[in-house]
Coordinates of C-alpha atoms in Angstrom, one line a residue:
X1347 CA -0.4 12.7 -6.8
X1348 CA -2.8 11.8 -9.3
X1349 CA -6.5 11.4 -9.7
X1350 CA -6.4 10.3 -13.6
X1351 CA -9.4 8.0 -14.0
X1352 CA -7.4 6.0 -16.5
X1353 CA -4.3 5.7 -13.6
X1354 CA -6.6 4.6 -11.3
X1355 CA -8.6 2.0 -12.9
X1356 CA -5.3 0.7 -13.3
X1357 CA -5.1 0.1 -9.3
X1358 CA -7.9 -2.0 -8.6
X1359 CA -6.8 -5.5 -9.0
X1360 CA -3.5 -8.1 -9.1
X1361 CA -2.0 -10.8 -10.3
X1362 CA -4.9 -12.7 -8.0
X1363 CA -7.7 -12.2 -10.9
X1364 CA -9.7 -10.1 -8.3
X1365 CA -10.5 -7.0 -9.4
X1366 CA -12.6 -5.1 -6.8
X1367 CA -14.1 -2.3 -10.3
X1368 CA -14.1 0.2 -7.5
X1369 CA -12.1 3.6 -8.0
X1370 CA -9.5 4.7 -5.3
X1371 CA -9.6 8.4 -4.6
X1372 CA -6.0 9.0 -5.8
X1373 CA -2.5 7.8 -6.2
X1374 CA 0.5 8.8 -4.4
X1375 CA 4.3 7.9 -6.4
X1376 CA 5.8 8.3 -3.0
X1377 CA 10.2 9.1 -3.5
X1378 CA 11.1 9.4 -0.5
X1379 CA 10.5 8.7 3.2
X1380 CA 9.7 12.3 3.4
X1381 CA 6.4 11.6 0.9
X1382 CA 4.9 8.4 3.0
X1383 CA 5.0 10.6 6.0
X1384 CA 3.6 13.3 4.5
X1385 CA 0.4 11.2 2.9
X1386 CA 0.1 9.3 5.6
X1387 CA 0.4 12.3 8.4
X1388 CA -2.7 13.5 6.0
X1389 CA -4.5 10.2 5.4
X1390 CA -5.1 10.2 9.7
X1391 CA -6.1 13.9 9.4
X1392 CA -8.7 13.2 7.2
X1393 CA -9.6 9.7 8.0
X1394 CA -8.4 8.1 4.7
X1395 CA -7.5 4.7 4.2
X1396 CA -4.3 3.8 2.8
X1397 CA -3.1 1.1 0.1
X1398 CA 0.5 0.1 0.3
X1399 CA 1.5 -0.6 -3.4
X1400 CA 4.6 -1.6 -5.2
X1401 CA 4.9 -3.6 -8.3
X1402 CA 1.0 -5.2 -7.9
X1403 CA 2.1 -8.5 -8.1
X1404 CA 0.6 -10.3 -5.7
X1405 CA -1.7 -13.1 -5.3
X1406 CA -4.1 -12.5 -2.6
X1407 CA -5.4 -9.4 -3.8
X1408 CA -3.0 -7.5 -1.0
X1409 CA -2.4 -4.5 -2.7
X1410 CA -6.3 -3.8 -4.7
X1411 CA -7.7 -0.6 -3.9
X1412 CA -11.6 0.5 -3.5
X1413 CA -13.4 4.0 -3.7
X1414 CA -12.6 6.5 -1.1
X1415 CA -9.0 4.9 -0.7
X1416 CA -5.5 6.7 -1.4
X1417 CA -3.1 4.1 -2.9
X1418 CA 0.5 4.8 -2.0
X1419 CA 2.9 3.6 -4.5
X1420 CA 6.6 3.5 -3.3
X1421 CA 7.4 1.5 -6.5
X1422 CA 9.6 4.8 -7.8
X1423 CA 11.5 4.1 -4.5
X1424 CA 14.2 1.6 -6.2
X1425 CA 17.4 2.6 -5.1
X1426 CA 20.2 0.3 -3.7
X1427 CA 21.3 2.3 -0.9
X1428 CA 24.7 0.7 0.7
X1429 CA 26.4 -2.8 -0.6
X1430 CA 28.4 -4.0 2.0
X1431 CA 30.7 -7.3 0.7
X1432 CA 32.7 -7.2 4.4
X1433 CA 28.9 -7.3 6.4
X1434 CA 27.2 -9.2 3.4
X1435 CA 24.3 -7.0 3.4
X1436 CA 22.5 -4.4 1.2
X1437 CA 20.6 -1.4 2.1
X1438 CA 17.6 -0.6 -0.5
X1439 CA 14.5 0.9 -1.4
X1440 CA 11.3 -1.0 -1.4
X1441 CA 10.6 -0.4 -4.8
X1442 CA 13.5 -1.9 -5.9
X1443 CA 13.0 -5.4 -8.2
X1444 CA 14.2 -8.9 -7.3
X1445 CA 15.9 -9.3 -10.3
X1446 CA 17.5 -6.1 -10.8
X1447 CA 18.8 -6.5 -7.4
X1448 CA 20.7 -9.4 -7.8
X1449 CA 21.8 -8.4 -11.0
X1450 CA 23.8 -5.4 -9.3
X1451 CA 25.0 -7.9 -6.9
X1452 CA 26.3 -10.4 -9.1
X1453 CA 29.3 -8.0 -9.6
X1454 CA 30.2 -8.0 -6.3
X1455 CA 30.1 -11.9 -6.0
X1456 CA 27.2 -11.8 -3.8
X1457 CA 23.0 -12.9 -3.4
X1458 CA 19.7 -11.9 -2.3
X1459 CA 18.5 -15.5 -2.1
X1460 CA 14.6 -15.0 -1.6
X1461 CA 13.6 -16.5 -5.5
X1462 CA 10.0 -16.1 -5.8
X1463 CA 8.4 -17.4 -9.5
X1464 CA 8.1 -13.5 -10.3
X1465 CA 11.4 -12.6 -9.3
X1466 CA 11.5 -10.3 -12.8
X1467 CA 8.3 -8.3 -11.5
X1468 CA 8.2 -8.0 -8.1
X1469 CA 9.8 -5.7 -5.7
X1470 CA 11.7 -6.0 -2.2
X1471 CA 9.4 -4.1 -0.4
X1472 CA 6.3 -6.4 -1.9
X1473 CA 8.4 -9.9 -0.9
X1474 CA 9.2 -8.4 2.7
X1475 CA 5.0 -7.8 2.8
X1476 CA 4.4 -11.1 2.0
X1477 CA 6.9 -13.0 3.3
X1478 CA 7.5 -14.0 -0.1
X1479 CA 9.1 -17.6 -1.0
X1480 CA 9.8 -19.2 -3.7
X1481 CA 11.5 -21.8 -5.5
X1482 CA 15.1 -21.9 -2.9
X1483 CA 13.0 -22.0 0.1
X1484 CA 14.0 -25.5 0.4
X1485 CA 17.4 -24.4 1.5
X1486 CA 17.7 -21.0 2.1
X1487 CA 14.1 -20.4 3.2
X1488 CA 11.8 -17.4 2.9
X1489 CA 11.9 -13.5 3.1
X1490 CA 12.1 -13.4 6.7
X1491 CA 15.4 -15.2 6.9
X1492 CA 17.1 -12.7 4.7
X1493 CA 15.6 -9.4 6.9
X1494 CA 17.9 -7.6 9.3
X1495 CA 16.3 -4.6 9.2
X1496 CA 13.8 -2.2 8.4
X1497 CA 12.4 1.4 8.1
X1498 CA 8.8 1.5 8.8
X1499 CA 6.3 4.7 8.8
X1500 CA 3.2 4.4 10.7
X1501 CA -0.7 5.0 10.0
X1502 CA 0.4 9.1 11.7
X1503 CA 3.6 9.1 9.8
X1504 CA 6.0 8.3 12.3
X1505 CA 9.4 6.4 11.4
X1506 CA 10.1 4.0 13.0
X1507 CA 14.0 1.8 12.7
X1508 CA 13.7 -1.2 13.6
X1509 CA 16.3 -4.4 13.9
X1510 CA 20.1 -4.6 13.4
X1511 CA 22.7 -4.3 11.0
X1512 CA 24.4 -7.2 13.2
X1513 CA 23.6 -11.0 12.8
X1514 CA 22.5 -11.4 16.1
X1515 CA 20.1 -9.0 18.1
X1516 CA 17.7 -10.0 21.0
X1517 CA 17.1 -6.3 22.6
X1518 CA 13.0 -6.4 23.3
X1519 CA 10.6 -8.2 21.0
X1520 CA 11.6 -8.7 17.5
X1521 CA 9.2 -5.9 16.0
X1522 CA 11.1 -6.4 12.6
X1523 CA 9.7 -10.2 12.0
X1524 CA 6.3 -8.8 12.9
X1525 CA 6.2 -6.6 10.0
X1526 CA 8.0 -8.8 7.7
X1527 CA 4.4 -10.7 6.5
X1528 CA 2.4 -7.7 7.9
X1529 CA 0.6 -7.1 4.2
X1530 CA 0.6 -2.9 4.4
X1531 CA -1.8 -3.5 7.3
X1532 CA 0.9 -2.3 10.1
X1533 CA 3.0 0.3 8.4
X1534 CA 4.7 1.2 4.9
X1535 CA 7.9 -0.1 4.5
X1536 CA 10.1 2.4 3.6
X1537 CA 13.6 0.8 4.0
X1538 CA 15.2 -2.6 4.2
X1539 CA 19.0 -3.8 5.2
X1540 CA 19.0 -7.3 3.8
X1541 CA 21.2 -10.1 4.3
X1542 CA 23.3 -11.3 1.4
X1543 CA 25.3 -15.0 0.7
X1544 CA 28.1 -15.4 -1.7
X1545 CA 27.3 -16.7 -5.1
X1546 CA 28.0 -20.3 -5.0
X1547 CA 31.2 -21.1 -6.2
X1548 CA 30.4 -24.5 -7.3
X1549 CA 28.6 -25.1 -10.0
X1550 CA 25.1 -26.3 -9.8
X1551 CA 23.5 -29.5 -10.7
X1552 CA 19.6 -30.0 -11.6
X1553 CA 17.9 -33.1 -12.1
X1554 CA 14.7 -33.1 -14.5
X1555 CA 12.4 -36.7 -13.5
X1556 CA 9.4 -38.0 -15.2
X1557 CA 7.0 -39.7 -13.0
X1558 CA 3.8 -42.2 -13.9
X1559 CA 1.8 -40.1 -11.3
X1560 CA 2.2 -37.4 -9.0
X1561 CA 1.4 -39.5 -5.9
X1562 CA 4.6 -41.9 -6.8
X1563 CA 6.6 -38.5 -7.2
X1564 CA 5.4 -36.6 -4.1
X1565 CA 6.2 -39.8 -2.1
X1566 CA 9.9 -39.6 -4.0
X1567 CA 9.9 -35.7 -2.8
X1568 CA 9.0 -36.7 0.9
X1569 CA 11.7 -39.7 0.3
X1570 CA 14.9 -37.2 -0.7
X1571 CA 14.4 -34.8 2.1
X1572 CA 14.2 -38.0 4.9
X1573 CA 17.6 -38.7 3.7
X1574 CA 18.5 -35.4 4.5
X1575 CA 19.4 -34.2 1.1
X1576 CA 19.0 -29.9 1.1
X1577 CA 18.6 -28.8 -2.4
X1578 CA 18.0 -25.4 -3.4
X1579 CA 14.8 -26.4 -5.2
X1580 CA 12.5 -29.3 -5.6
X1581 CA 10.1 -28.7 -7.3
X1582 CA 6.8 -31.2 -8.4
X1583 CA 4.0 -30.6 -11.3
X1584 CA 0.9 -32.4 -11.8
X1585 CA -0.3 -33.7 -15.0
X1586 CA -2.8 -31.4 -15.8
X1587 CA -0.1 -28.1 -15.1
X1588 CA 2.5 -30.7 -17.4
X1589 CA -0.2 -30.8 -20.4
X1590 CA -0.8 -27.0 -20.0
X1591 CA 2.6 -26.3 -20.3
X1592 CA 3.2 -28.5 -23.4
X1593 CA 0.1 -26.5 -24.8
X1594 CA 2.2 -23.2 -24.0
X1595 CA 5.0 -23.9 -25.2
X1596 CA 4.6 -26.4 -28.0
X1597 CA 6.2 -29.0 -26.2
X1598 CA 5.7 -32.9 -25.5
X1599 CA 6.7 -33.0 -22.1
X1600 CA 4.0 -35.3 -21.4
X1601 CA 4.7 -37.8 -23.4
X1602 CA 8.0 -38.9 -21.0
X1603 CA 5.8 -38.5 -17.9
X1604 CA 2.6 -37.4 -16.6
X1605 CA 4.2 -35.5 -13.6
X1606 CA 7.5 -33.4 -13.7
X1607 CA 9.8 -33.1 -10.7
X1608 CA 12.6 -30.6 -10.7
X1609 CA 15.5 -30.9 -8.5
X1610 CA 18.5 -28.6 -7.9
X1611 CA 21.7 -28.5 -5.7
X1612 CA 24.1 -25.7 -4.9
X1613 CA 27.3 -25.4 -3.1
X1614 CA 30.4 -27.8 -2.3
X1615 CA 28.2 -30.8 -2.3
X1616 CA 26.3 -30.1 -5.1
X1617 CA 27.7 -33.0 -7.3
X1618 CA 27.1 -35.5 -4.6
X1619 CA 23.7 -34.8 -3.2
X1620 CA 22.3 -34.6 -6.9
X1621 CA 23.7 -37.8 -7.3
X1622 CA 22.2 -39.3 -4.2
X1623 CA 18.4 -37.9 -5.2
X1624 CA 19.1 -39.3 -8.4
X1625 CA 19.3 -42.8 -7.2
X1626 CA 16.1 -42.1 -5.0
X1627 CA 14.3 -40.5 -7.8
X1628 CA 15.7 -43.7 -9.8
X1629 CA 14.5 -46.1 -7.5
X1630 CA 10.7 -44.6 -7.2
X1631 CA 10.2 -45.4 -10.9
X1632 CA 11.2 -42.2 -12.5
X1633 CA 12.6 -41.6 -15.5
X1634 CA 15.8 -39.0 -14.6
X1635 CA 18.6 -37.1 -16.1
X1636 CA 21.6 -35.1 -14.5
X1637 CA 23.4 -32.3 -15.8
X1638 CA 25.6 -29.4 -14.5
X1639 CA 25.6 -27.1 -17.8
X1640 CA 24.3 -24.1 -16.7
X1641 CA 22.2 -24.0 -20.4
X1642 CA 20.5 -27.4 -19.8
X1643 CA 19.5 -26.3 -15.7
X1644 CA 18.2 -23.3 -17.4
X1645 CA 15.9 -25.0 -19.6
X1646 CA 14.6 -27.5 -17.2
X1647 CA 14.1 -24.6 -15.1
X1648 CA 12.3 -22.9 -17.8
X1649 CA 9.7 -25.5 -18.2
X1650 CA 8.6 -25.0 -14.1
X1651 CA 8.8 -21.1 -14.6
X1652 CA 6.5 -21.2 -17.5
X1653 CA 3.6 -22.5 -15.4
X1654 CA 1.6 -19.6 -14.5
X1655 CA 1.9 -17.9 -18.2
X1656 CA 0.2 -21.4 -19.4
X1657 CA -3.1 -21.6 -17.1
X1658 CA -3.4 -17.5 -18.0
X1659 CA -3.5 -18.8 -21.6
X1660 CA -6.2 -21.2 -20.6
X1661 CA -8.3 -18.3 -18.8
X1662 CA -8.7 -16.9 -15.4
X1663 CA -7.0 -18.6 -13.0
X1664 CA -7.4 -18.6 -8.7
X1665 CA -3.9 -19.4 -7.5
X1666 CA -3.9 -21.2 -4.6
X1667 CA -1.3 -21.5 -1.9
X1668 CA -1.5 -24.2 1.0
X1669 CA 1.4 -25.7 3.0
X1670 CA 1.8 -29.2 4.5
X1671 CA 4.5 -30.7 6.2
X1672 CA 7.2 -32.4 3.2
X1673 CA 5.9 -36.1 4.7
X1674 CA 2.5 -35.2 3.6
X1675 CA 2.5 -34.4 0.5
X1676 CA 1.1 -37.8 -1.2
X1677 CA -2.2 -36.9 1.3
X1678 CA -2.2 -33.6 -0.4
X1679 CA -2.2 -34.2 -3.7
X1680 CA -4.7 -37.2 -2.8
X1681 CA -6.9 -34.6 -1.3
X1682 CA -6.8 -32.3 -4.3
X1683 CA -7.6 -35.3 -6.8
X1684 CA -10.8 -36.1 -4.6
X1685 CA -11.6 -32.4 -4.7
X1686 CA -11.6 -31.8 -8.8
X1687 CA -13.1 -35.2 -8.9
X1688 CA -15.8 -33.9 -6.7
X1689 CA -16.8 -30.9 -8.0
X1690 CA -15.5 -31.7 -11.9
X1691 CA -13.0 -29.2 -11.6
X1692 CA -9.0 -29.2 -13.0
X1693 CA -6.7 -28.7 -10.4
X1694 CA -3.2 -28.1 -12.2
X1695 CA -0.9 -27.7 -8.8
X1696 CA 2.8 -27.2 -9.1
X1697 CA 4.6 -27.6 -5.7
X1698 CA 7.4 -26.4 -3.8
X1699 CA 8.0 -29.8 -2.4
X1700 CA 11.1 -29.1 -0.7
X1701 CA 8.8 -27.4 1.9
X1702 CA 5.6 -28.7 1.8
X1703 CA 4.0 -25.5 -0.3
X1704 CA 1.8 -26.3 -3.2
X1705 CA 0.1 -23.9 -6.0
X1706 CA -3.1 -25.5 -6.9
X1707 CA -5.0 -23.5 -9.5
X1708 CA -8.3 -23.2 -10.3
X1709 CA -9.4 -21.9 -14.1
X1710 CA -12.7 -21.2 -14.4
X1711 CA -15.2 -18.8 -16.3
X1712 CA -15.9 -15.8 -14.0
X1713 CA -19.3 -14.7 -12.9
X1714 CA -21.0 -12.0 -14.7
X1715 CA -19.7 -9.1 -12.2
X1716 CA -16.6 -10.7 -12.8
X1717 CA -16.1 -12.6 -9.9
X1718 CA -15.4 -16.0 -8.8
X1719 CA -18.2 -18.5 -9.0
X1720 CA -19.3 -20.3 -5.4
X1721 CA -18.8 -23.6 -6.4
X1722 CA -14.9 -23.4 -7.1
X1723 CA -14.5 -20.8 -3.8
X1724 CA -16.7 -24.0 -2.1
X1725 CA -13.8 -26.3 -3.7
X1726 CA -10.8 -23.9 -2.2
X1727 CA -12.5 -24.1 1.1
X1728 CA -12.0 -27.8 1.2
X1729 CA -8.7 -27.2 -0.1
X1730 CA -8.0 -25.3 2.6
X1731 CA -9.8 -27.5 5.0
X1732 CA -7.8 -30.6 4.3
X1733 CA -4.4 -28.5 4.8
X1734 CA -5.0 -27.5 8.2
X1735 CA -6.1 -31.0 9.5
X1736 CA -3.0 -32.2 7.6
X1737 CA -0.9 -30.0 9.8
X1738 CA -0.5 -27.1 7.3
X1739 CA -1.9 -23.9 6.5
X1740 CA -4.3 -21.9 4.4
X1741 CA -1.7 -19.8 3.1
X1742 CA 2.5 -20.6 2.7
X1743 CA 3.6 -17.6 0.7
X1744 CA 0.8 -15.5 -0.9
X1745 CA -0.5 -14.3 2.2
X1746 CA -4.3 -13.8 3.6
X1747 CA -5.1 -10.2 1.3
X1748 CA -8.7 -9.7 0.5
X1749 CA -8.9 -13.4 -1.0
X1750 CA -8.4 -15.6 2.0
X1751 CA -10.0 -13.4 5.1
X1752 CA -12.9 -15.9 5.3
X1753 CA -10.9 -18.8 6.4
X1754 CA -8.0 -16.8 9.2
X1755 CA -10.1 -17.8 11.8
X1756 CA -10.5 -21.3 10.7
X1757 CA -6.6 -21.3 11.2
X1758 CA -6.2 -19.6 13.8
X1759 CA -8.5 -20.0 16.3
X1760 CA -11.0 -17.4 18.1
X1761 CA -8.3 -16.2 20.7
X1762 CA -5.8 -15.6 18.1
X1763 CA -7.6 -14.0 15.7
X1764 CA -8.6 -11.2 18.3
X1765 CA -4.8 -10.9 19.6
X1766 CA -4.0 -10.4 16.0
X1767 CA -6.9 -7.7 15.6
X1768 CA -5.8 -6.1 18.9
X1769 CA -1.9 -5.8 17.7
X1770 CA -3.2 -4.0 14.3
X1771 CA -4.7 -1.6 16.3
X1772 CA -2.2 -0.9 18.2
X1773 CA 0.0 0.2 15.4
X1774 CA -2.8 2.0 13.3
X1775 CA -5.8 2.9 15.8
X1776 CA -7.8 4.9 13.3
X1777 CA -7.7 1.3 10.9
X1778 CA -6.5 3.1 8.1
X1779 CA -3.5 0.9 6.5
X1780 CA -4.8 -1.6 4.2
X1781 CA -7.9 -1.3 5.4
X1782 CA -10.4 -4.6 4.9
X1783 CA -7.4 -6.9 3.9
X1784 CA -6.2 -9.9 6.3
X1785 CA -8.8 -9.1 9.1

């Protein structure tokens, strides 16, 4: 345990740009089940409220802690537990990395295919919080697919085993998925037995396009995955997230395009289905190349990865994260054009157009306190707005946190939102997990 000013400062904001310049009461480097239970069998003595942190990653301000507040830090947790090649699973520790992960299970010819942007940074435990996604959502969808089981400890330090080392499992209701998403506000996850796939034999193919405008690229999107093409990513930027890039990285990306789509296919049909959204891609105006060296994927793949690192070069940046069916993507980005034109904003939005889920960004100047100014959380709300009537959501990937607690309602409805509130308490009474995030 410490209670190190300097350590703690460190603990009060996230890769979300919200910073709540409030103290926590002291961090616990938890490394073991054995030290949750303990801190959290005390946190109920005393009436403490507990933060569930891992790597601090995340982009809803999830894991930000405030005076009075004991954050619990199972990021020293990292061990791979159990590799099992014949059950195609792993048993780990949440604080393990994404990356380091998969690097372990390279050698055994195997994959932990959840592939979110931060992959290098971000733990297990924080992607099974979130219900992280990602760039392969597309095809091998998010988190929760790749879950069969976890460890939990609750708010009065009880451990609970939940789900199956089995595919299949139906015995009561599936308490796993509930906590898969949960954001620390139902338990600590402490364990996870995660599903694996064998590394794709063949090799891949990625298609780089440049479009006139994103509305003729979004439409190309909605087109490839109508004709029932899978790829393990499709992925869409805007012209203003192009021109930042090129800023970033020195580039002249913009000069083939304004927008950027990236397309990828894995797997025995790889060669063919990259082919076939390469004739679609072709036929929607855009200019297109194929390859399948590895080297060439890589960099066209770098170019999408750099996106976040260029709008933090710009300044502080609200990342946003709204969903929409696939077929309405061209209303999305229509909507977010009206909003920046609106209220003279920028918008730079990269999108995981396989599935619908965009990234629209807002830089801006903070307030004096630091915070964000009204006009551009004014904008969001629109943002937001115009997802849910579109048939989306408020939130794909990043999750509800401290940033989006304003709108849940808006989403969900009023009888919802109080079952919600009523199944919290029902795992943590006393409202001490994550307390003031989600609800």
């Amino acid at each position: 345990m410490s209670t190190d000013a300097t350590v703690l400062s460190t603990l009060t904001a996230d890769k979300s740009g919200h910073d709540s310049h409030s103290i926590p009461l002291a961090l616990v480097t938890a490394r073991s089940i054995d030290d949750v239970q303990a801190t959290l069998r005390l946190a109920t003595q005393f009436g403490v409220g507990v933060v569930p942190r891992g790597a601090g990653t995340g982009l809803a301000g999830g894991a930000i802690a405030s005076a009075g507040q004991i954050v619990l830090s199972t990021l020293a947790m990292n061990r791979i537990l159990e590799i099992s090649a014949a059950d195609e699973l792993a048993v780990v520790e949440p604080g393990i990395l994404n990356g380091e992960l998969n690097a372990v299970l390279a050698g055994h010819g195997l994959w932990f295919t959840p592939d979110p942007a931060s992959w290098a940074i971000s733990t297990v435990g924080g992607n099974i919080a979130t219900n992280a996604g990602g760039l392969l959502c597309a095809k091998y969808g998010v988190t929760r697919e790749s879950v069969l089981a976890l460890k939990v400890v609750l708010a009065d330090g009880r451990l609970l085993s939940l789900g199956h080392r089995s595919v299949k499992g139906v015995t009561g209701l599936d308490l796993t998925a509930l906590m898969i998403g949960s954001e620390g506000t139902l338990g600590v996850i402490v364990e996870a037995t995660v599903r694996l796939r064998p590394v794709p034999s063949a090799p891949v193919a990625t298609v780089g396009a440049w479009f006139d405008d994103v509305l003729t690229a979004a439409a190309a999107c909605a087109a490839i995955t109508a004709a029932g093409i899978r790829p393990a990513a499709l992925e869409l930027m805007d012209a203003a997230a192009l021109a930042a890039i090129d800023a970033y990285l020195g580039e002249h990306l913009s000069e083939r395009g304004n927008t950027f789509l990236l397309l990828q296919t894995d797997g025995a049909a790889s060669a063919g289905e990259a082919t076939a959204a390469l004739t679609i891609i072709r036929s929607a105006g855009g200019d297109a190349e194929l390859t399948a060296d590895p080297a060439e994927g890589e960099r066209l793949f770098s170019i999408r990865r750099a996106f976040h690192p260029a709008l933090e070069a710009q300044g502080t940046v609200l990342i946003e994260d709204v969903a929409v069916p696939r077929s309405a993507l061209p209303q999305i980005f229509a909507e977010i054009a009206r909003i920046g034109e609106r209220y003279g904003i920028s918008i730079p939005t990269v999108a995981h157009a396989g599935d619908g889920n965009l990234h629209p960004n807002f830089v801006y100047m903070p307030e004096a306190d630091g915070s964000v100014p009204p006009t551009i959380w004014t904008a969001a709300g629109e943002l937001f707005a115009a997802a849910i009537r579109l048939g989306g959501t408020l939130t794909g990937e990043h999750g509800v946190g401290l940033l989006k607690r304003a709108w849940l309602r808006d989403e969900l409805g009023d009888d919802q939102f109080e079952l919600q509130r009523q199944v919290k308490a029902v795992f943590d009474p006393l409202g001490l997990m994550n307390p003031g995030k989600v609800y």
